[in-house]
Structure formats: C-alpha cells, structure tokens
PDB file of C-alpha atoms in Angstrom:
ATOM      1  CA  UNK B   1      19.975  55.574 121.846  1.00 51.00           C
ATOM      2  CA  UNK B   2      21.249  52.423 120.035  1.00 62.00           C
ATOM      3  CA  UNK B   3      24.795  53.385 119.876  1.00 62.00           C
ATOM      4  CA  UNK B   4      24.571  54.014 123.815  1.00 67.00           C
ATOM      5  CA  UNK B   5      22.895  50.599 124.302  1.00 64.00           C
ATOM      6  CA  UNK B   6      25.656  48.905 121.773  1.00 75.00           C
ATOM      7  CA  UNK B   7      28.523  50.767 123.421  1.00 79.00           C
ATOM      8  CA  UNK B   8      27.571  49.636 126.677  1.00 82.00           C
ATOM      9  CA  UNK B   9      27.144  46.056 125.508  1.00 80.00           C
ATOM     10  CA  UNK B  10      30.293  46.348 124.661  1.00 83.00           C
ATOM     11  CA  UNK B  11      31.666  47.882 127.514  1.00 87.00           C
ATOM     12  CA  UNK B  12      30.202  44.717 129.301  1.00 85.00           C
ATOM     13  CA  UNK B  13      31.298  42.372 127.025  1.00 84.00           C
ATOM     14  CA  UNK B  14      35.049  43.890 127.322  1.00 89.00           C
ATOM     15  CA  UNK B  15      34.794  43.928 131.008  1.00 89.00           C
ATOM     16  CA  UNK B  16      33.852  40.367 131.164  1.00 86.00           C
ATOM     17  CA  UNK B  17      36.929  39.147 128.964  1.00 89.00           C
ATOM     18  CA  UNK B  18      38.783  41.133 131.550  1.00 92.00           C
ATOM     19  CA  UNK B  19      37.986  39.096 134.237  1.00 88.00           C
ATOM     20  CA  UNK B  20      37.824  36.077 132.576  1.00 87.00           C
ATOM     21  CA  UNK B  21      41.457  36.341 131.319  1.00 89.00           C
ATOM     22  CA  UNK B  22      42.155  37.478 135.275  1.00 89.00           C
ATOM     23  CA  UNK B  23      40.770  33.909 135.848  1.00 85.00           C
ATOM     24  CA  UNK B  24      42.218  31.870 133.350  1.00 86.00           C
ATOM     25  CA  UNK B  25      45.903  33.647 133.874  1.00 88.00           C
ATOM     26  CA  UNK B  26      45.298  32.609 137.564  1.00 88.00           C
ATOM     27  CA  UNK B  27      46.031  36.265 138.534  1.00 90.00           C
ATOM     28  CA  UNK B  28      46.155  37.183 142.253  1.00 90.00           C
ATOM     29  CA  UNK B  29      43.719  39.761 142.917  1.00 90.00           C
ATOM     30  CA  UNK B  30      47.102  42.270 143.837  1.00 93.00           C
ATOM     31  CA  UNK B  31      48.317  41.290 141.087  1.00 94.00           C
ATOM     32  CA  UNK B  32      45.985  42.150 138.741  1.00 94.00           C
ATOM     33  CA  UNK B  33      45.129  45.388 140.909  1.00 93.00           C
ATOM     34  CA  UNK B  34      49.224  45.820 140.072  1.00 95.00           C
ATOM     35  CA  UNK B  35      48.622  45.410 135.902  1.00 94.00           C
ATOM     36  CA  UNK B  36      45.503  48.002 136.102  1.00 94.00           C
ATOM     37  CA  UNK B  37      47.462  50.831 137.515  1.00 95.00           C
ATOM     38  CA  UNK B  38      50.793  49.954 135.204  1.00 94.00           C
ATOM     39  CA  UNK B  39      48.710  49.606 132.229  1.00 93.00           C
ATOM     40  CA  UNK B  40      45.592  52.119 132.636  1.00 93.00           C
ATOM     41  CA  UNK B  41      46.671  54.255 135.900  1.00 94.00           C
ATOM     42  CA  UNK B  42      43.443  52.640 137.225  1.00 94.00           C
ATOM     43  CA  UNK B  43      42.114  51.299 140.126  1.00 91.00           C
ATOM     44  CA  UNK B  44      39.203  48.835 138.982  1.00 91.00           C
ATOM     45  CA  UNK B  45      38.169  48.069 135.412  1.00 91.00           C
ATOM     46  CA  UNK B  46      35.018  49.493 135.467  1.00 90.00           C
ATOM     47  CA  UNK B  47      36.788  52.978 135.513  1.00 93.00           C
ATOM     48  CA  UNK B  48      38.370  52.000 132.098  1.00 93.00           C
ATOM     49  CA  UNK B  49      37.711  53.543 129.045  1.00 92.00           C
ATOM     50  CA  UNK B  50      37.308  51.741 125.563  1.00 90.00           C
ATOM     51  CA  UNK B  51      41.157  51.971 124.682  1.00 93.00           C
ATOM     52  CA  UNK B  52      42.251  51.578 128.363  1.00 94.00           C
ATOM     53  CA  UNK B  53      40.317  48.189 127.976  1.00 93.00           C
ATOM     54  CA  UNK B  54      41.509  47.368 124.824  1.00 93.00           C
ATOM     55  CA  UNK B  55      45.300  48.139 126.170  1.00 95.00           C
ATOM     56  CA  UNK B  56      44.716  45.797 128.793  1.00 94.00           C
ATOM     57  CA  UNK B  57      43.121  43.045 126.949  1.00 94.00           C
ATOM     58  CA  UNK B  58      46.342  43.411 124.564  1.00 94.00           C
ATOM     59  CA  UNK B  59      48.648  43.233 127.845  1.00 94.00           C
ATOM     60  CA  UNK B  60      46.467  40.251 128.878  1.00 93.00           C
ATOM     61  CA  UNK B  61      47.200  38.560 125.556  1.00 92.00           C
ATOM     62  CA  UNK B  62      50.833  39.232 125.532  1.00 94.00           C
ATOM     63  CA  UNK B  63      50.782  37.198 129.097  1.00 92.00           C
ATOM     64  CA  UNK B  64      49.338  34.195 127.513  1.00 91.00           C
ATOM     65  CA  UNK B  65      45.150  34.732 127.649  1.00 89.00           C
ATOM     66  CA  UNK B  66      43.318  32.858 124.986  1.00 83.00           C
ATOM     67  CA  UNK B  67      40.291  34.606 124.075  1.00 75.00           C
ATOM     68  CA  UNK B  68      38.387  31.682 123.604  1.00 63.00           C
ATOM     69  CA  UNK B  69      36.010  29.757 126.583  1.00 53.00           C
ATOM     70  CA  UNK B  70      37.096  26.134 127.362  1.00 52.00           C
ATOM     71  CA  UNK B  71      33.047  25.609 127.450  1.00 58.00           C
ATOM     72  CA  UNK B  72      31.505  27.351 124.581  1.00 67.00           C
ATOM     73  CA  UNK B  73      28.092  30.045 125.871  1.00 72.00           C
ATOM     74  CA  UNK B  74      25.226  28.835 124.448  1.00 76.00           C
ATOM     75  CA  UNK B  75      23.726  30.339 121.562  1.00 76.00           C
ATOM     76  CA  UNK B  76      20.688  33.080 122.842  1.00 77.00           C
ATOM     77  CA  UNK B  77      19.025  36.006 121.401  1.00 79.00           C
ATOM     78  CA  UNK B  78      20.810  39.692 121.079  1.00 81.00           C
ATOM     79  CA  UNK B  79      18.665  40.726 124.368  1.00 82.00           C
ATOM     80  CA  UNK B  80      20.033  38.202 126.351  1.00 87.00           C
ATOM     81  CA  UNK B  81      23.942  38.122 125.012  1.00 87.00           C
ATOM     82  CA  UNK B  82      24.743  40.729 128.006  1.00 89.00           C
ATOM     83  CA  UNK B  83      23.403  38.881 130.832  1.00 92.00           C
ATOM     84  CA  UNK B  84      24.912  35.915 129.277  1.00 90.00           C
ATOM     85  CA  UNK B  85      28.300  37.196 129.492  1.00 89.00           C
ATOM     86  CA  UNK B  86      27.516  38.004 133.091  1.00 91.00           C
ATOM     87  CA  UNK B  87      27.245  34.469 133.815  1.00 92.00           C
ATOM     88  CA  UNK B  88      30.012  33.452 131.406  1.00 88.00           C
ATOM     89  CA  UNK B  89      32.416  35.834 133.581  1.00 87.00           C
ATOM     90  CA  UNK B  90      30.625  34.401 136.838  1.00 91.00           C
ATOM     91  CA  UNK B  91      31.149  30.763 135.923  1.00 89.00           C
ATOM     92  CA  UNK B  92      35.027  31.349 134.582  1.00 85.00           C
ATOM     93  CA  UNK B  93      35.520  33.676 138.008  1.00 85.00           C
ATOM     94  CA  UNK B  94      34.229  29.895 140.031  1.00 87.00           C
ATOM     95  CA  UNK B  95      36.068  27.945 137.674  1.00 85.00           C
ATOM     96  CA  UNK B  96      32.580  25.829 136.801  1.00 87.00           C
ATOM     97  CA  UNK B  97      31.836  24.838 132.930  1.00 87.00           C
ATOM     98  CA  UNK B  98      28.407  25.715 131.893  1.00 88.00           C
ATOM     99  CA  UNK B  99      27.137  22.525 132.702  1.00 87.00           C
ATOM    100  CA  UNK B 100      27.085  23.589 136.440  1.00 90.00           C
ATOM    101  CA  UNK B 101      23.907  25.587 135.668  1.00 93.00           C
ATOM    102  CA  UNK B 102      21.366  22.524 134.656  1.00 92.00           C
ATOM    103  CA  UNK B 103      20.396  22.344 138.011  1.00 93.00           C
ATOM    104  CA  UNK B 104      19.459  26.152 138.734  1.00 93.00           C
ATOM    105  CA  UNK B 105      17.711  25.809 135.330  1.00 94.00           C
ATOM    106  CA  UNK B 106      15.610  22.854 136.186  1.00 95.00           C
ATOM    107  CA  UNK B 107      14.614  24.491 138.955  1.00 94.00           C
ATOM    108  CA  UNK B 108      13.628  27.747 137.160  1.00 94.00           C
ATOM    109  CA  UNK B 109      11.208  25.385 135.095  1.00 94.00           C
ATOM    110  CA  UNK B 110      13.574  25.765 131.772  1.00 93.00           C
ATOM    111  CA  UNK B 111      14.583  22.411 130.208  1.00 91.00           C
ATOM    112  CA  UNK B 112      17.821  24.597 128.975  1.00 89.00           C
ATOM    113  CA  UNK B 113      19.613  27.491 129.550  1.00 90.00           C
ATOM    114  CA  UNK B 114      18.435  28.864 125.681  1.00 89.00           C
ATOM    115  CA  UNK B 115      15.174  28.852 127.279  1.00 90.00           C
ATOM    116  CA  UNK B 116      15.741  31.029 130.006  1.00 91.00           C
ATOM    117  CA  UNK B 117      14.405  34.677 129.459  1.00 91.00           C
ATOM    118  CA  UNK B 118      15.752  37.777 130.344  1.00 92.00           C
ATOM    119  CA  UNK B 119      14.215  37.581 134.154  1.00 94.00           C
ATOM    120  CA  UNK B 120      15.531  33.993 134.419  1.00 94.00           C
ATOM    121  CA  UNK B 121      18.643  35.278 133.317  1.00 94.00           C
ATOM    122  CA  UNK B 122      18.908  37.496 136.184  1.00 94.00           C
ATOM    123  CA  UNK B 123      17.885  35.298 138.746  1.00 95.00           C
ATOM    124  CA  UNK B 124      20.708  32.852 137.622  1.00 95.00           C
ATOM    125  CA  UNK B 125      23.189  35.657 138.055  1.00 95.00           C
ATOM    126  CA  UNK B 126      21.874  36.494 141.492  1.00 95.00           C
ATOM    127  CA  UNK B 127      22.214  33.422 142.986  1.00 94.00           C
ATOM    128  CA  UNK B 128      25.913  32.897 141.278  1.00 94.00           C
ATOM    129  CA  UNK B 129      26.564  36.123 142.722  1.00 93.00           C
ATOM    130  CA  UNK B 130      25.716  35.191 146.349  1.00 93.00           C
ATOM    131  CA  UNK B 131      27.652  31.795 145.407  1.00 91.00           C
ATOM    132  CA  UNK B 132      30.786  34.210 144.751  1.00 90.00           C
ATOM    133  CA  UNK B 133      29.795  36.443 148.052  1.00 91.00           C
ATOM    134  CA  UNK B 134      29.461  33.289 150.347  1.00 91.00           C
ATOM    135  CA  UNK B 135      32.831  32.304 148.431  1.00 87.00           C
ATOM    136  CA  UNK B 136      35.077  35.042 148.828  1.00 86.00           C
ATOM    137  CA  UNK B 137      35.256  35.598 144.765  1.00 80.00           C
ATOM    138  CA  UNK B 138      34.853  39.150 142.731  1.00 72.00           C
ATOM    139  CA  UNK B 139      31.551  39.794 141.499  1.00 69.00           C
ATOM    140  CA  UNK B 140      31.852  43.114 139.896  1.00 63.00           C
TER     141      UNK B 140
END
C-alpha cells in the first residue's frame, strides 16, 4: 500500500513539473499537445507512464526548462507535499508567485500557508481551479 501511495505521489509530482515546464517554456497548448504525441504517442500527460514522463521531462530539459521554481514552495509536512504541488503547478500555470495566496489564507483563518491543513489545502486548490476555469487556463 505504501509503494502505491509513493508511486502515485510521484506520478503527481512528475505531472506537475510537466506542466510547469509547459508554463515556463511558454508552450502553446498545440504545441505541447504536438511534443506529447512525438515524444510519448500520447494524447494528455496523465496517460503517461513513469518513463514516458521521464522522456518528456528530458525533452523538456533539452528545450531549455529549469527544474527549479522562481518562488521557492514552502516547506509542509509529507501529507501535504501532493496538494502542495497542486498549487505549485496551479500558481506557475497563472503565472502568480506564491505570495498571491496570503489573501485566500487570511481568509481561511491561517496566518501562513505552513499552517494550512490538508482540507485547507484543498479548498485553496478549488478556488485556483475555478480562477483557471473562469480564465481559460488547464487545470488538469
């Protein structure tokens, strides 16, 4: 059971780094649609499997992704890295720094976002989901 949980964690943390290189390589959304299939035969990223995502994150850095946040996530417990990433990929996908979340945080009670628990978590990423919806962004 905790090699399923860990391999999905992963699987979420790769998928996020996918989009967030998508983001910060300014990639039309055809054009990245275009790099899936030449890379993985794939249609969407969430069909890819470990190596297909670990091609692709190769391919990603070959274009010139740098696999490291211009706003550093803050530092949370192992339960929460997942969601985290969620919001990470959310905020990158927006092109907002992490400081665009102190006011959803005040108003979930939370002096920070290290304070926020799992179900705060969640609520953040629902209402930067319905940002992205409103937007016109991915969410997946």
């Amino acid at each position: 059971m905790t090699m399923q949980r860990n391999a999905e964690q992963l699987r979420k943390a790769e998928l996020a780094q996918i989009h967030i290189a998508k983001v910060q390589l300014a990639m039309a959304d055809d054009t990245y649609r275009a790099l899936l299939k030449r890379v993985a035969g794939k249609e969407s990223s969430k069909d890819l499997t470990w190596q297909e995502r670990k091609t692709l994150l190769d391919e990603f850095k070959r274009l010139g992704f740098k696999n490291k946040p211009k706003h550093q996530m803050p530092k949370v417990g192992a339960d929460r890295i997942p969601r985290m990433q969620k919001i990470e990929a959310l905020l990158a996908e927006a092109k907002r720094p992490w400081s665009y979340l102190k006011p959803i945080v005040k108003n979930l009670g939370r002096d920070s976002i290290e304070f926020c628990d799992v179900s705060d978590l969640g609520k953040i990423i629902t209402a930067l989901v319905k940002d992205a919806e409103r937007n016109g962004r991915v969410t997946s």
